[in-house]
């Protein structure tokens, strides 16, 4: 029988025995609860009987003492007992709420009638005693009628208690025996469950699973270490262990065949993995320096016997410039024109040596070399140069991987260049070449988080009467004026800060580590250079271009990096209001405002 079948039967039997055991425990608990209820019922009924008998005796004693002594305290005690006697109705009412048998009910009713008669007799005696008839009261309280009624009260109460004790004792015994029975059943089910569990552990897990697995452990461990010379014993069992043995034997046979193939593909797979890792990192490279580092790091890992260079197109597009090297190639060429490489001329791989023409950029190299052009979207943007070290010929598989790698490097290089172009388009104004408003806002935010002790200067610049150039000479002339002002700004600033086009004909200059006086001096130089530079468009003299400049700096009290541009803009507006073609510092503006207020 299969192990799964045995396990399923054992599982079903365990569930059934557990359910029966739980049912027995539940019923045992219910029986214990019934036993507790019977005990509580017995106690309550006994207590009610005791209260009836005790109350009757205490009231009779107080009545007799009053009749004998005439003391008021005994009369008060009797009256109190009389009030208690009135609450006796609550006791009888409580007894009626219990499920009493007929004899118990009859005894209770008899006691109730006799108690009423005894109360009437004692009240009569108390009334005689209060009217001075002490002898008559004593004769009533100590007479035969009183003794008879008192006995008639106590006897039914005693009989009632006896009946209650007998009945509750029977119920208690039944509940106790039922609780013991279900507890024994539950224990028996638990013992049966434990026996079944131990039997499954021994006969199934130990003999049919653990022992065969122990024998197979050594074989499996040797196979895990790829020792396929181990012999797997034949096992004719028709269960899971037999199936596993057959599977291990098949695994051993397949392992022998796979071991032969893995040795052949290991080197090729390592090269593929390295190239794949290089591709991932090429995609994440942000600039040309990072791309060259990735190529120089991973190419020698994939091809440890091939040295080389990475060349990229120079900015003017006339030649190749060295960007990275690996494994110290013999060729030391740093740059060369495009026509010096046959691969760049032909647009395909070129093997130098072996009967083909060598590239003219290769000097003093006695090894086989390979040049692979880097082409992306039809444009040649670089070249990979490889040298086969130790005189070994380059295999066809290695050349195929090198060409694949060159294709991916070319795409990555094109992406890096395109990303740089997009960054310039996003950050620079297309008309003037200055940084745009977004870059200005980012710089202002970074200034707000910079060191508070660092000084910053800001110039807000506006071209005076710019609309005049557009209206009189055309928009092309207006564009030329803005380009002219932008060029003058870049020449004047010359690394001291950054120039931005704020919007329209307005510009801004941020000067790190500059005081207001230094910023104002630079602004005045800029204003003079723009004013004195003649300007013409299409043979027409445009006249002098003037600008108004507002200056602010964080070293002036009340100014900070947060409100720096607002202060410079306020100074610019005031400079324009004062007649244009001038430089106005924010501190001067504040001083003028204070003097106007004082006047």
Coordinates of C-alpha atoms in Angstrom, one line a residue, residues 1-283:
X1 CA 0.0 0.0 0.0
X2 CA 1.2 3.5 -0.8
X3 CA 2.3 5.7 2.0
X4 CA -0.2 8.4 1.0
X5 CA -3.1 5.9 1.3
X6 CA -1.9 4.8 4.8
X7 CA -1.5 8.5 5.8
X8 CA -5.0 9.4 4.6
X9 CA -6.6 6.6 6.6
X10 CA -4.6 7.4 9.7
X11 CA -5.6 11.1 9.3
X12 CA -9.3 10.2 9.0
X13 CA -9.2 7.9 12.0
X14 CA -7.4 10.6 14.0
X15 CA -9.9 13.2 13.1
X16 CA -12.8 10.9 14.1
X17 CA -11.3 9.9 17.4
X18 CA -10.5 13.5 18.1
X19 CA -14.1 14.5 17.4
X20 CA -15.4 11.8 19.6
X21 CA -13.0 12.8 22.4
X22 CA -14.1 16.4 22.1
X23 CA -17.8 15.4 22.2
X24 CA -17.2 13.3 25.3
X25 CA -15.3 16.2 27.0
X26 CA -18.2 18.6 26.1
X27 CA -20.8 16.3 27.6
X28 CA -18.6 15.7 30.7
X29 CA -18.4 19.5 31.2
X30 CA -22.2 19.7 30.9
X31 CA -22.6 17.0 33.5
X32 CA -20.3 18.8 35.8
X33 CA -22.3 21.9 35.3
X34 CA -25.5 20.0 36.1
X35 CA -23.9 18.7 39.2
X36 CA -23.0 22.2 40.3
X37 CA -26.6 23.4 39.6
X38 CA -28.0 20.5 41.8
X39 CA -25.7 21.5 44.6
X40 CA -26.7 25.1 44.4
X41 CA -30.4 24.2 44.3
X42 CA -30.0 22.1 47.4
X43 CA -28.2 24.8 49.2
X44 CA -30.8 27.5 48.3
X45 CA -33.8 25.3 49.3
X46 CA -32.1 24.3 52.7
X47 CA -31.4 27.9 53.3
X48 CA -35.0 28.9 52.7
X49 CA -36.2 26.1 55.1
X50 CA -33.8 27.2 57.8
X51 CA -34.9 30.8 57.5
X52 CA -38.6 29.8 58.0
X53 CA -37.9 27.6 61.1
X54 CA -35.5 30.1 62.7
X55 CA -37.8 33.0 62.1
X56 CA -40.7 31.2 63.8
X57 CA -38.7 30.2 66.9
X58 CA -37.2 33.7 67.4
X59 CA -40.6 35.4 67.1
X60 CA -42.1 33.0 69.7
X61 CA -39.2 33.6 72.1
X62 CA -39.6 37.4 72.0
X63 CA -43.4 37.1 72.5
X64 CA -42.9 34.9 75.6
X65 CA -40.2 37.2 77.1
X66 CA -42.6 40.2 76.7
X67 CA -45.4 38.3 78.4
X68 CA -43.1 37.3 81.3
X69 CA -41.1 40.5 81.8
X70 CA -43.2 43.2 80.1
X71 CA -40.0 44.9 78.8
X72 CA -40.6 47.2 75.8
X73 CA -37.4 46.0 74.1
X74 CA -39.0 42.5 73.8
X75 CA -42.1 44.0 72.3
X76 CA -39.9 46.0 69.8
X77 CA -38.0 42.8 69.0
X78 CA -41.4 41.0 68.5
X79 CA -42.6 43.8 66.2
X80 CA -39.4 43.5 64.2
X81 CA -39.8 39.8 63.9
X82 CA -43.4 40.5 62.9
X83 CA -42.1 42.6 60.0
X84 CA -39.7 39.8 59.2
X85 CA -42.7 37.5 59.2
X86 CA -44.4 39.7 56.7
X87 CA -41.4 39.2 54.4
X88 CA -42.0 35.5 54.9
X89 CA -44.3 35.7 51.9
X90 CA -41.3 36.4 49.8
X91 CA -39.7 33.2 51.0
X92 CA -42.8 31.2 50.1
X93 CA -42.9 32.9 46.8
X94 CA -39.3 32.0 46.1
X95 CA -40.1 28.4 47.0
X96 CA -43.0 28.4 44.6
X97 CA -40.7 29.5 41.7
X98 CA -38.6 26.3 42.1
X99 CA -39.7 23.1 40.4
X100 CA -40.9 21.3 43.6
X101 CA -42.4 17.8 43.7
X102 CA -45.9 17.3 45.0
X103 CA -44.8 16.1 48.5
X104 CA -42.5 19.1 48.8
X105 CA -45.3 21.4 47.8
X106 CA -47.7 19.9 50.3
X107 CA -45.1 20.2 53.1
X108 CA -44.5 23.8 52.2
X109 CA -48.2 24.6 52.1
X110 CA -48.8 22.9 55.5
X111 CA -46.0 24.8 57.1
X112 CA -47.4 28.0 55.7
X113 CA -50.9 27.4 57.1
X114 CA -49.5 26.5 60.6
X115 CA -47.3 29.6 60.6
X116 CA -50.3 31.7 59.9
X117 CA -52.2 30.1 62.8
X118 CA -49.2 30.5 65.1
X119 CA -48.9 34.2 64.2
X120 CA -52.5 34.8 65.0
X121 CA -52.2 33.1 68.4
X122 CA -49.1 35.0 69.3
X123 CA -50.7 38.3 68.2
X124 CA -53.6 37.5 70.5
X125 CA -51.3 36.9 73.4
X126 CA -49.3 40.1 72.8
X127 CA -52.6 42.1 72.7
X128 CA -53.6 40.6 76.2
X129 CA -50.2 41.5 77.5
X130 CA -50.4 45.1 76.4
X131 CA -53.8 45.4 78.2
X132 CA -52.3 44.2 81.4
X133 CA -53.6 40.6 81.2
X134 CA -50.1 39.1 81.7
X135 CA -51.4 35.8 83.1
X136 CA -53.7 35.2 80.2
X137 CA -50.9 36.0 77.8
X138 CA -48.5 33.6 79.4
X139 CA -51.2 30.9 79.5
X140 CA -51.6 31.3 75.7
X141 CA -47.9 31.4 74.9
X142 CA -47.0 28.5 77.1
X143 CA -50.2 26.6 76.6
X144 CA -50.8 23.3 74.7
X145 CA -52.2 25.0 71.6
X146 CA -49.1 27.1 71.1
X147 CA -46.8 24.0 71.6
X148 CA -49.0 22.1 69.1
X149 CA -48.9 24.8 66.5
X150 CA -45.1 25.3 66.9
X151 CA -44.6 21.7 66.4
X152 CA -46.9 21.7 63.5
X153 CA -44.8 24.4 61.9
X154 CA -41.4 22.8 62.5
X155 CA -42.4 19.2 61.4
X156 CA -43.5 20.2 57.8
X157 CA -40.3 22.3 57.5
X158 CA -38.2 19.3 58.6
X159 CA -40.1 17.0 56.3
X160 CA -39.6 19.6 53.4
X161 CA -35.9 19.7 54.0
X162 CA -35.7 15.9 54.1
X163 CA -37.5 15.6 50.8
X164 CA -35.3 18.3 49.3
X165 CA -32.1 16.5 50.5
X166 CA -33.3 13.2 49.1
X167 CA -34.3 14.6 45.7
X168 CA -31.2 16.7 45.2
X169 CA -29.0 13.9 46.4
X170 CA -30.4 11.7 43.6
X171 CA -29.9 14.4 41.0
X172 CA -26.4 15.0 42.3
X173 CA -25.5 11.4 42.0
X174 CA -26.9 11.1 38.5
X175 CA -24.9 14.1 37.4
X176 CA -21.7 12.9 39.0
X177 CA -22.0 9.4 37.4
X178 CA -22.7 11.0 34.0
X179 CA -19.7 13.3 34.3
X180 CA -17.5 10.4 35.2
X181 CA -18.8 8.3 32.3
X182 CA -18.1 11.0 29.7
X183 CA -14.7 11.7 31.2
X184 CA -13.8 8.0 30.9
X185 CA -15.0 8.0 27.3
X186 CA -12.9 11.1 26.5
X187 CA -9.8 9.5 28.1
X188 CA -10.3 6.3 26.2
X189 CA -10.6 8.3 22.9
X190 CA -7.4 10.2 23.8
X191 CA -5.5 6.9 24.5
X192 CA -6.8 5.5 21.2
X193 CA -5.7 8.6 19.3
X194 CA -2.2 8.4 20.9
X195 CA -1.9 4.7 20.1
X196 CA -2.9 5.4 16.5
X197 CA -0.4 8.3 16.3
X198 CA 2.4 6.2 17.7
X199 CA 1.6 3.3 15.4
X200 CA 1.7 5.7 12.3
X201 CA 5.0 7.1 13.6
X202 CA 6.6 3.7 14.0
X203 CA 5.2 1.6 11.1
X204 CA 4.9 4.3 8.5
X205 CA 7.3 7.1 9.3
X206 CA 10.1 5.1 10.8
X207 CA 10.0 1.7 9.0
X208 CA 8.7 2.8 5.6
X209 CA 10.0 6.3 5.4
X210 CA 12.8 7.2 7.8
X211 CA 14.9 4.0 7.4
X212 CA 14.8 4.0 3.6
X213 CA 15.5 7.7 3.5
X214 CA 18.5 7.2 5.8
X215 CA 19.9 4.6 3.4
X216 CA 19.4 7.0 0.5
X217 CA 20.9 10.1 2.3
X218 CA 24.5 9.2 1.4
X219 CA 23.6 8.6 -2.2
X220 CA 21.7 11.9 -2.5
X221 CA 24.5 13.8 -0.8
X222 CA 27.1 12.4 -3.3
X223 CA 24.8 13.3 -6.2
X224 CA 24.3 16.8 -4.7
X225 CA 28.1 17.1 -4.8
X226 CA 27.9 16.1 -8.5
X227 CA 29.5 12.8 -7.8
X228 CA 27.7 10.8 -10.4
X229 CA 29.9 7.7 -10.0
X230 CA 27.8 6.5 -7.0
X231 CA 25.6 3.4 -7.5
X232 CA 21.9 3.6 -6.8
X233 CA 20.6 0.2 -5.5
X234 CA 17.5 -1.2 -7.1
X235 CA 14.3 -0.9 -5.2
X236 CA 11.2 -2.8 -6.3
X237 CA 8.8 -1.2 -3.7
X238 CA 5.6 0.1 -5.2
X239 CA 5.3 3.3 -3.2
X240 CA 6.7 6.8 -3.0
X241 CA 10.1 5.6 -1.8
X242 CA 10.4 3.3 -4.8
X243 CA 9.4 6.1 -7.1
X244 CA 12.0 8.4 -5.5
X245 CA 14.7 5.7 -6.0
X246 CA 13.9 5.4 -9.7
X247 CA 13.9 9.2 -10.0
X248 CA 17.3 9.4 -8.3
X249 CA 18.6 6.9 -10.7
X250 CA 17.3 8.8 -13.7
X251 CA 18.8 12.0 -12.1
X252 CA 22.2 10.3 -11.9
X253 CA 22.1 9.2 -15.5
X254 CA 21.0 12.7 -16.7
X255 CA 23.7 14.2 -14.4
X256 CA 26.4 12.2 -16.2
X257 CA 25.2 13.6 -19.5
X258 CA 24.8 17.1 -18.2
X259 CA 28.2 17.1 -16.7
X260 CA 29.7 16.7 -20.1
X261 CA 27.7 19.5 -21.6
X262 CA 28.3 21.9 -18.7
X263 CA 32.0 21.8 -19.1
X264 CA 31.6 22.9 -22.7
X265 CA 29.2 25.7 -22.0
X266 CA 30.7 27.1 -18.8
X267 CA 33.2 29.5 -20.4
X268 CA 30.5 30.7 -22.9
X269 CA 28.0 31.2 -20.2
X270 CA 30.4 33.3 -18.1
X271 CA 31.0 35.5 -21.1
X272 CA 27.2 35.9 -21.7
X273 CA 26.6 36.7 -18.0
X274 CA 29.3 39.3 -17.9
X275 CA 28.1 40.9 -21.1
X276 CA 24.5 41.0 -19.7
X277 CA 25.7 42.6 -16.5
X278 CA 27.6 45.2 -18.6
X279 CA 24.4 45.9 -20.6
X280 CA 22.4 46.6 -17.5
X281 CA 25.0 49.0 -16.2
X282 CA 25.4 50.7 -19.6
X283 CA 21.6 51.4 -19.5

